[in-house]
Short mmCIF file of C-alpha atoms in Angstrom, two decimals:
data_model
loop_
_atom_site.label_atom_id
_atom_site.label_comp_id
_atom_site.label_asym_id
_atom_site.label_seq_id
_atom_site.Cartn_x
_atom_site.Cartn_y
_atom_site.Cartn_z
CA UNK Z 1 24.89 103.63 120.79
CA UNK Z 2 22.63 105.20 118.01
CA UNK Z 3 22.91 104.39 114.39
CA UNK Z 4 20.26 105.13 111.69
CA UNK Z 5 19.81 104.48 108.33
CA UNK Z 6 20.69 107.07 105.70
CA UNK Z 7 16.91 107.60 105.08
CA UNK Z 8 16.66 108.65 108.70
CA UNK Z 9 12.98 106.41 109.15
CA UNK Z 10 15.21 103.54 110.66
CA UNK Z 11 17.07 103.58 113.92
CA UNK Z 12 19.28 101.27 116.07
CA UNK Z 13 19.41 102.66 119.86
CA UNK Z 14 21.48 100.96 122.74
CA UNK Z 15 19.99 100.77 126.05
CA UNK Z 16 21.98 100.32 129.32
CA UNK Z 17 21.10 96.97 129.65
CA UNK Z 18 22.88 95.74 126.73
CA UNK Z 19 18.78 95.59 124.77
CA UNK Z 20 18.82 97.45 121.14
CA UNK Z 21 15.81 99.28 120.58
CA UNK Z 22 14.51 99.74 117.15
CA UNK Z 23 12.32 102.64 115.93
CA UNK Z 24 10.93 103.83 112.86
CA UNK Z 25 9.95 107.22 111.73
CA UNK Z 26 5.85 106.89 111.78
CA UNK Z 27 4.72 110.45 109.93
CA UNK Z 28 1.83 110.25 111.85
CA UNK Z 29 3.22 109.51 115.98
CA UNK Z 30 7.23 110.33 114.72
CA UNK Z 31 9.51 107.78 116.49
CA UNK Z 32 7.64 104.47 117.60
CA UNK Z 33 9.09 100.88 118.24
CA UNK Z 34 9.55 98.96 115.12
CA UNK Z 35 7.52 95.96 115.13
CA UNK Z 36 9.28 92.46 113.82
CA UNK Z 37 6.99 90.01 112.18
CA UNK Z 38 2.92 89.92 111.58
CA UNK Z 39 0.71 91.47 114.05
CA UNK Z 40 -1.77 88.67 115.98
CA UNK Z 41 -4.50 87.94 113.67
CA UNK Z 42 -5.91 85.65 116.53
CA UNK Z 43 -5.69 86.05 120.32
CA UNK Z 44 -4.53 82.78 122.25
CA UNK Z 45 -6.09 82.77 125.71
CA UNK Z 46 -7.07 86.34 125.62
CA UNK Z 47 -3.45 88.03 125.48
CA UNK Z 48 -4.46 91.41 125.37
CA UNK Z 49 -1.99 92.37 126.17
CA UNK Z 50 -0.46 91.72 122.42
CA UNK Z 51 -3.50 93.48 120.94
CA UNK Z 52 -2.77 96.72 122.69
CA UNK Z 53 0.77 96.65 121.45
CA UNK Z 54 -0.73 95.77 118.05
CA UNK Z 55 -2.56 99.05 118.02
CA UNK Z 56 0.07 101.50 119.88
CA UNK Z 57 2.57 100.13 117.30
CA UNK Z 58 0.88 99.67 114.05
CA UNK Z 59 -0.07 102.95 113.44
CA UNK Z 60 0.97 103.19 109.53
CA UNK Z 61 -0.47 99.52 109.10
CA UNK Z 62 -4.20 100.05 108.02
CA UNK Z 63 -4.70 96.51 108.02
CA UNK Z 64 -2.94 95.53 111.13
CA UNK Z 65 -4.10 98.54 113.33
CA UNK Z 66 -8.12 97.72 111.72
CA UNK Z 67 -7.54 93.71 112.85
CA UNK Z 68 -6.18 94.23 116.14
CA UNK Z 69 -9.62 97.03 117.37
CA UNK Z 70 -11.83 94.30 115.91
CA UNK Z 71 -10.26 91.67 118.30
CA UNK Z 72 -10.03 93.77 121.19
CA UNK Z 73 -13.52 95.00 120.70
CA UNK Z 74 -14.94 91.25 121.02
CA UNK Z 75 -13.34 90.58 124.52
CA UNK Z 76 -14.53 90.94 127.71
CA UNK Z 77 -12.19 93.25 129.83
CA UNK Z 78 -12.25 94.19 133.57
CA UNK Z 79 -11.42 97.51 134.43
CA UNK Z 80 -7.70 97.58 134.53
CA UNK Z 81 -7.85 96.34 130.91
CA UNK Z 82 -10.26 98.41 130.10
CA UNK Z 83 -8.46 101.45 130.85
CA UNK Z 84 -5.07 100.50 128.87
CA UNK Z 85 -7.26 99.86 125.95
CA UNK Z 86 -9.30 103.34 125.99
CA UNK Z 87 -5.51 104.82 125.82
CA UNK Z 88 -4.26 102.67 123.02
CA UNK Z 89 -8.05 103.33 120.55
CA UNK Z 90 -8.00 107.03 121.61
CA UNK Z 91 -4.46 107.35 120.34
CA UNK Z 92 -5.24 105.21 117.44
CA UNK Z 93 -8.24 107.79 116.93
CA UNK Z 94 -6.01 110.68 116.96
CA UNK Z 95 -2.19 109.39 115.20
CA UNK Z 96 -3.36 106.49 112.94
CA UNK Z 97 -2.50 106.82 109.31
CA UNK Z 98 -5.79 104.71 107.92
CA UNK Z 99 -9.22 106.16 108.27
CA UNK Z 100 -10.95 102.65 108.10
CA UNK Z 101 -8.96 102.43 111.62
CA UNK Z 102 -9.83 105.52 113.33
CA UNK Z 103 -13.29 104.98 112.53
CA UNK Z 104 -13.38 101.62 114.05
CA UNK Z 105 -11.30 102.85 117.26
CA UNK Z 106 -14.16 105.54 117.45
CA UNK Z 107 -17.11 103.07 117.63
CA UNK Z 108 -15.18 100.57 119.85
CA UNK Z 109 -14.27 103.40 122.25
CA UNK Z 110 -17.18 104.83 122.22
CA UNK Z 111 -19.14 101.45 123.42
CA UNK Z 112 -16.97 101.76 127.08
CA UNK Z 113 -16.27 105.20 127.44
CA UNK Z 114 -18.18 108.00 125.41
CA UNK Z 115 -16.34 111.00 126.83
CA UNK Z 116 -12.98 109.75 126.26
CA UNK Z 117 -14.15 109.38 122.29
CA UNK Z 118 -15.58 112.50 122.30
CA UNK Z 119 -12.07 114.43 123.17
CA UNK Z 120 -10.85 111.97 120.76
CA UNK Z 121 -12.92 113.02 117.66
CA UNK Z 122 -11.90 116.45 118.50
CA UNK Z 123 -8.28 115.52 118.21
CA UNK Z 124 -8.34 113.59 115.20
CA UNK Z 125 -10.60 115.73 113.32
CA UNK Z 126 -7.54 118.53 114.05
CA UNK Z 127 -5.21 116.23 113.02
CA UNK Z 128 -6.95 114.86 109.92
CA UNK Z 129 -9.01 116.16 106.67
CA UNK Z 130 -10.54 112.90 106.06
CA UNK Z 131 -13.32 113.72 104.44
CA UNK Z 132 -16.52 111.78 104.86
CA UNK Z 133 -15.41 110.21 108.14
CA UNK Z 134 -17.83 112.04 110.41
CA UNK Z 135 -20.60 111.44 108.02
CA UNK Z 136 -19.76 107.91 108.29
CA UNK Z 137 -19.30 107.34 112.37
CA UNK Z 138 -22.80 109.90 112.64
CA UNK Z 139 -24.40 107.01 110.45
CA UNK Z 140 -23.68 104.32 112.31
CA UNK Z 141 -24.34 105.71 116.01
CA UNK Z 142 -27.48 107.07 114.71
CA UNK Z 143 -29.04 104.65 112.15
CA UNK Z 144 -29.74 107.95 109.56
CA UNK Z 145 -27.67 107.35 106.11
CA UNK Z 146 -28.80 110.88 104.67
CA UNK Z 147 -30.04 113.19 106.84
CA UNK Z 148 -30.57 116.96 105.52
CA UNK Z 149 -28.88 119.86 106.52
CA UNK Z 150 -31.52 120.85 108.27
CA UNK Z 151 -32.11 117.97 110.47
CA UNK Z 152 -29.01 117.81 111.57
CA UNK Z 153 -29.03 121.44 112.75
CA UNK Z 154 -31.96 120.87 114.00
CA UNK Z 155 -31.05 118.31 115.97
CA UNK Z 156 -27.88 120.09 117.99
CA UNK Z 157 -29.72 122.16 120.76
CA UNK Z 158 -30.61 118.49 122.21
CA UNK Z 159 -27.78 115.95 121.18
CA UNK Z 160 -24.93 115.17 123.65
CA UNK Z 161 -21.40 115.85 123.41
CA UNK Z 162 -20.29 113.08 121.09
CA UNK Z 163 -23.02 112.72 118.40
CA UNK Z 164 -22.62 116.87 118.40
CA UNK Z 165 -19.07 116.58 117.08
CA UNK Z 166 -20.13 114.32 115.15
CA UNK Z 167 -22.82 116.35 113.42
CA UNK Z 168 -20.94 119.58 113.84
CA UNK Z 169 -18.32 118.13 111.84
CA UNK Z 170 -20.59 115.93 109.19
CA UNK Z 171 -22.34 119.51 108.55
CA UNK Z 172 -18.61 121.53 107.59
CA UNK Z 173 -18.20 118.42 105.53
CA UNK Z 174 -20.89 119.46 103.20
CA UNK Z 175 -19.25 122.40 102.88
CA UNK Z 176 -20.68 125.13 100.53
CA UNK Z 177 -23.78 123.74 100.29
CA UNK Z 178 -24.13 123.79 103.97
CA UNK Z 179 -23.23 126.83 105.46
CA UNK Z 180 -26.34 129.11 104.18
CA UNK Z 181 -28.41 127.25 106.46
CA UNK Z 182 -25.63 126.67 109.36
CA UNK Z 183 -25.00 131.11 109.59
CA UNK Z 184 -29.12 131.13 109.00
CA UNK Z 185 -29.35 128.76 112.00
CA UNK Z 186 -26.48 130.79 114.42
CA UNK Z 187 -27.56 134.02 113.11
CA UNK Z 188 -31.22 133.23 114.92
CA UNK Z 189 -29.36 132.48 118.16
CA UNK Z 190 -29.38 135.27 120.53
CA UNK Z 191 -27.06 138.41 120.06
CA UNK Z 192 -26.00 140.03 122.78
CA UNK Z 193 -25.86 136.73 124.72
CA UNK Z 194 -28.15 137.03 127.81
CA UNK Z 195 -26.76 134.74 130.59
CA UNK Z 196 -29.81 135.20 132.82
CA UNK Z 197 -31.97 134.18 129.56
CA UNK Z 198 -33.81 130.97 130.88
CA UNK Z 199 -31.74 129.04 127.79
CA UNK Z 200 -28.65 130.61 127.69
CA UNK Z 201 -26.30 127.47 128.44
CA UNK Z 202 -28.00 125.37 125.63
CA UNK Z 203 -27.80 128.78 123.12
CA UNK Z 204 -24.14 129.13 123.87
CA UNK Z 205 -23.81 125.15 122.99
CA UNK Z 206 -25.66 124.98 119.86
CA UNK Z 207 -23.60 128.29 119.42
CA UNK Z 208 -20.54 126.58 119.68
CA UNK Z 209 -21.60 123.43 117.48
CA UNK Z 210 -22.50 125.78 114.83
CA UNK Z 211 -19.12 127.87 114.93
CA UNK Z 212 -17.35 124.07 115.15
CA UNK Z 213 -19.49 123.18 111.47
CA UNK Z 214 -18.20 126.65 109.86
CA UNK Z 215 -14.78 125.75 111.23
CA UNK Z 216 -14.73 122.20 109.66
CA UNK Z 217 -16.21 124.18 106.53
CA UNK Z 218 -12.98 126.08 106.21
CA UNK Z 219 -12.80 128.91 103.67
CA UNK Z 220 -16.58 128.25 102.39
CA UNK Z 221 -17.43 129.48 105.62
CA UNK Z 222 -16.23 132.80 104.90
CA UNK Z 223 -19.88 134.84 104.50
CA UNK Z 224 -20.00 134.28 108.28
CA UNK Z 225 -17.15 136.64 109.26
CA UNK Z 226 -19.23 139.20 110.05
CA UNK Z 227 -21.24 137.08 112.55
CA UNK Z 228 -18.08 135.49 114.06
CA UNK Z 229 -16.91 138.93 114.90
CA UNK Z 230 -19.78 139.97 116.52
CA UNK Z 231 -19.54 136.92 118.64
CA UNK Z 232 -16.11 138.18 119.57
CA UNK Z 233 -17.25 141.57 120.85
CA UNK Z 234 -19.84 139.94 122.93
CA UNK Z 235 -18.87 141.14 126.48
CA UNK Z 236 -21.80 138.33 127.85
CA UNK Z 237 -21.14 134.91 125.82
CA UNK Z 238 -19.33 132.27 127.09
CA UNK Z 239 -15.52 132.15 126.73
CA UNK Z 240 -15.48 128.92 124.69
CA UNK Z 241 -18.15 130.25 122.70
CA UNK Z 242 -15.83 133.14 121.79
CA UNK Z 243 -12.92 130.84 121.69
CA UNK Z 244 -14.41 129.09 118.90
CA UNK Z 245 -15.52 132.35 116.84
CA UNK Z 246 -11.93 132.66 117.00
CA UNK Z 247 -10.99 129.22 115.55
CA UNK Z 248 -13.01 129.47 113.21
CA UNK Z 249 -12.32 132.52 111.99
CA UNK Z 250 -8.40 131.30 111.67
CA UNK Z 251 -10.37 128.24 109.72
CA UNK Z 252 -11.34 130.27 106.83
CA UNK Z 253 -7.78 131.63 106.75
CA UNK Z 254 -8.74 133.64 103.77
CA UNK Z 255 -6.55 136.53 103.16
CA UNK Z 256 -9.51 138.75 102.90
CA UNK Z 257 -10.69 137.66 106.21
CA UNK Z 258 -7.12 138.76 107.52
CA UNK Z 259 -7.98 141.99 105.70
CA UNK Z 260 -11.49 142.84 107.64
CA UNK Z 261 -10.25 142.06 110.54
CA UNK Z 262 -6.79 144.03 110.04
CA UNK Z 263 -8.59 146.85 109.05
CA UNK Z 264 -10.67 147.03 112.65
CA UNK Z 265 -7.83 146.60 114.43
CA UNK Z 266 -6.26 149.52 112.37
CA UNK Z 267 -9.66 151.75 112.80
CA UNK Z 268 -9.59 150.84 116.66
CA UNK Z 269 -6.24 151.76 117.17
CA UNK Z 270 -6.41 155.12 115.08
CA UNK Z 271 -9.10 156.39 117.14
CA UNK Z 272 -7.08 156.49 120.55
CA UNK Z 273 -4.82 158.07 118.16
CA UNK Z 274 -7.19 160.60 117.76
CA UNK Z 275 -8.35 161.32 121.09
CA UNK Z 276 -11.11 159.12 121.09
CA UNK Z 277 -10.52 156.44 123.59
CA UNK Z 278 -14.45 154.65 123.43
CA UNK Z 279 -13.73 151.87 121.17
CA UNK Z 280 -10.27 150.66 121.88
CA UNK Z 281 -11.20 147.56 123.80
CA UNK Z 282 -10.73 144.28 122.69
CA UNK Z 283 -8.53 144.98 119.91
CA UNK Z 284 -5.72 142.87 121.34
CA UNK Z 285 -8.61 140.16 120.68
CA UNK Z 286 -8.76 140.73 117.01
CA UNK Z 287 -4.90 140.92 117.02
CA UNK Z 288 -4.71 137.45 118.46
CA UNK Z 289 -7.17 136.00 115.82
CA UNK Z 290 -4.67 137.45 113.33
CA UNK Z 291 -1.91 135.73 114.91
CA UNK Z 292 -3.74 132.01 114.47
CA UNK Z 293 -4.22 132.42 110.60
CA UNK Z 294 -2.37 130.54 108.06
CA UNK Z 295 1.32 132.85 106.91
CA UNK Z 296 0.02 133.22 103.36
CA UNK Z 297 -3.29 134.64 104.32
CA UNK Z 298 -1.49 137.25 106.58
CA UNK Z 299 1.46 137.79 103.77
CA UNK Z 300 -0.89 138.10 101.29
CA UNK Z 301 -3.17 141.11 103.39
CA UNK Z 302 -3.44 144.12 102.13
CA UNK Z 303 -4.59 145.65 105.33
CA UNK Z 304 -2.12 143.23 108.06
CA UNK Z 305 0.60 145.89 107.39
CA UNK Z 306 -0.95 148.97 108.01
CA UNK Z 307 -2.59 148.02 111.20
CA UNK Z 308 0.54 146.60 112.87
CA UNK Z 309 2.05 150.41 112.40
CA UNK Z 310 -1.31 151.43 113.72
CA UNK Z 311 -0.50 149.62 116.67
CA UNK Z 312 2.47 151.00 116.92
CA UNK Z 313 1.66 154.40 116.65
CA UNK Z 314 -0.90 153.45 119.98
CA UNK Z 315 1.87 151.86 121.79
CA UNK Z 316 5.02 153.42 120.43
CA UNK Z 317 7.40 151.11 121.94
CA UNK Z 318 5.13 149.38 123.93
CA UNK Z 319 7.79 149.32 127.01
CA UNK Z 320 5.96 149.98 130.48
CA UNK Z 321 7.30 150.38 133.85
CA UNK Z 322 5.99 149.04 137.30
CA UNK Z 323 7.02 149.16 140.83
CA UNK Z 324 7.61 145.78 142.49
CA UNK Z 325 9.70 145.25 146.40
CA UNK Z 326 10.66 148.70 145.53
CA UNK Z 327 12.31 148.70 142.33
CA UNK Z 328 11.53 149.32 138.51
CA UNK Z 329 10.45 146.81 136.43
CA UNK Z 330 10.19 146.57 132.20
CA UNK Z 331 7.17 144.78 130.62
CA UNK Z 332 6.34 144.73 126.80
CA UNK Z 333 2.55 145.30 126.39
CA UNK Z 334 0.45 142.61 124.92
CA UNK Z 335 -0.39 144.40 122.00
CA UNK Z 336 2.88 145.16 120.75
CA UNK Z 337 4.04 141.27 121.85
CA UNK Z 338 1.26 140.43 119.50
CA UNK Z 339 2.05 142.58 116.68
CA UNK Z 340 5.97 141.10 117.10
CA UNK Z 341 5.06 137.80 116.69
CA UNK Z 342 2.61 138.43 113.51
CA UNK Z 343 5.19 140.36 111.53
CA UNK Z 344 7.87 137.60 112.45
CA UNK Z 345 5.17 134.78 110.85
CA UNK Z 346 4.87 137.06 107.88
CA UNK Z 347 8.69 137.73 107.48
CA UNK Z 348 8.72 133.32 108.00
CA UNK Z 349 6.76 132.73 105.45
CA UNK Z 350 8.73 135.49 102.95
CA UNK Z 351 11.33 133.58 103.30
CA UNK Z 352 9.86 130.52 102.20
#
């Protein structure tokens, strides 16, 4: 049995035991288990076990979701316990519709397990565009209520994973203002990477916390294209180095940033055209990149057009061949795969 209300946020569904389940739509976890009554301001005899189902189940209840972490952070718990409860904060952290919330899932999840908060952050800082939240958390794990710019860049080469993201992502939430100093500051770093350079794993992680600020800067970030290309055609650097070039390349999502990097895809592909075949590599790189950005940036491109026919002027109809057990098999190159699925996000978006 199923039955919903005509809203479609309330739902009756029959279980084979006879038990009626009732959910509500949560725009923030979708279907969850509709609680009945007030959550447990106060815990008798330690029932954590009602705390954890006040967090998993309160998530569109500021109030309820921020008294239930409080509790739970003042108790004792053995491992077993302890384990449930880093599941419930970190998806609190990452689905809960109050910032006051999050932020207090973050610092009691970070007091028992650091690493689990640190994937966390990452999450909800996807997720979220609270703005001020990082700043916040990054002043109470380090004391510091205004920091420059330039401490706290100065300061990632020797942080650890969690206060990083938090100071990777309190720097893009200045901004404008910021990210001078933050493309000064990755523009010193090493190009060409050098991975038998005596520093190259810490330069490829205060790389990476750099390209993380620009992406939390969004569009401001934009005079740093150039730079987050080059990082991209850096045959030495670290693949999540380069995989974060890329994110935060889709970050600025401007449609001028589609443009530039249209128009080398366009200028790579015309010169196998041509007969030149030295700088074709990697292209399929820049194509992906193009396939991450927002639909209006890549509708709005000037240059997204022209370089898909590029493309397929390279690849005609991109159809290969291969033997296999002795018979002929069809693939569809990459490139071409990739220039399918961009045109179908553009014609998507025309629609809309």
């Amino acid at each position: 049995m199923v039955a919903g209300t005509p809203d479609g946020r309330c739902w009756l569904i029959g279980g084979r035991g006879g038990q009626v389940h009732v959910l509500h739509w949560s725009d923030h976890a979708g279907l969850v288990p509709q609680r009945v009554g007030r959550p447990s301001w106060k815990m008798d005899g330690g029932d954590v076990e009602t705390q954890l189902d006040d967090i998993r189940h309160h998530w569109d209840d500021g109030t309820a979701s921020l008294a239930a972490v409080r509790e739970l952070a003042s108790i004792d718990l053995d491992a077993a316990w302890s384990e449930a409860a880093a599941d419930a904060l970190a998806e609190l952290i990452v689905t809960g519709a109050d910032p006051g919330a999050r932020e207090a899932a973050v610092i009691a999840l970070a007091e028992n397990d650091e690493g689990a908060a640190t994937t966390a952050l990452y999450r909800m800082f996807d997720r979220h565009d609270d703005h001020g939240s990082a700043g916040r958390l990054l002043a109470h794990f380090t004391g510091e209520d205004a920091p420059t710019t330039e401490e706290l860049i100065a300061s990632l080469p020797e942080i650890g994973n969690f206060l990083a993201v938090l100071t990777s992502a309190a720097l893009g939430e200045r901004g404008a203002a910021a990210v001078p100093a933050v493309h000064a500051a990755f523009r010193a770093l090493p190009f060409p990477a050098r991975d038998d350079a005596d520093h190259w794993w810490r330069d490829e992680s205060t790389k990476y916390r750099l390209m993380y600020a620009l992406k939390r800067a969004g569009a401001a970030a934009a005079p740093a294209t150039p730079t987050l290309l080059a990082v991209l055609e850096d045959e030495e650097i670290h693949r999540d180095t380069r995989h974060q070039a890329e994110a935060a390349l889709q970050a600025i999502g401007l449609p001028e940033t589609a443009d530039t990097i249209a128009a080398e895809v366009r200028r790579r592909a015309d010169l196998v055209v041509h007969g030149k075949d030295d700088e074709t590599e990697g292209f399929s790189l820049l194509l992906e990149v193009l396939l991450g950005m927002p639909p209006a940036a890549l509708a709005a491109s000037r240059e997204v057009g022209p370089a898909l026919k590029a493309v397929r002027r390279r690849f005609g109809d991109g159809i290969r061949t291969y033997e296999e057990h002795g018979e002929s098999r069809e693939y569809t190159v990459h490139e071409i795969r990739l220039a399918d699925l961009i045109e179908e996000k553009i014609a998507e978006r025309i629609k809309k």
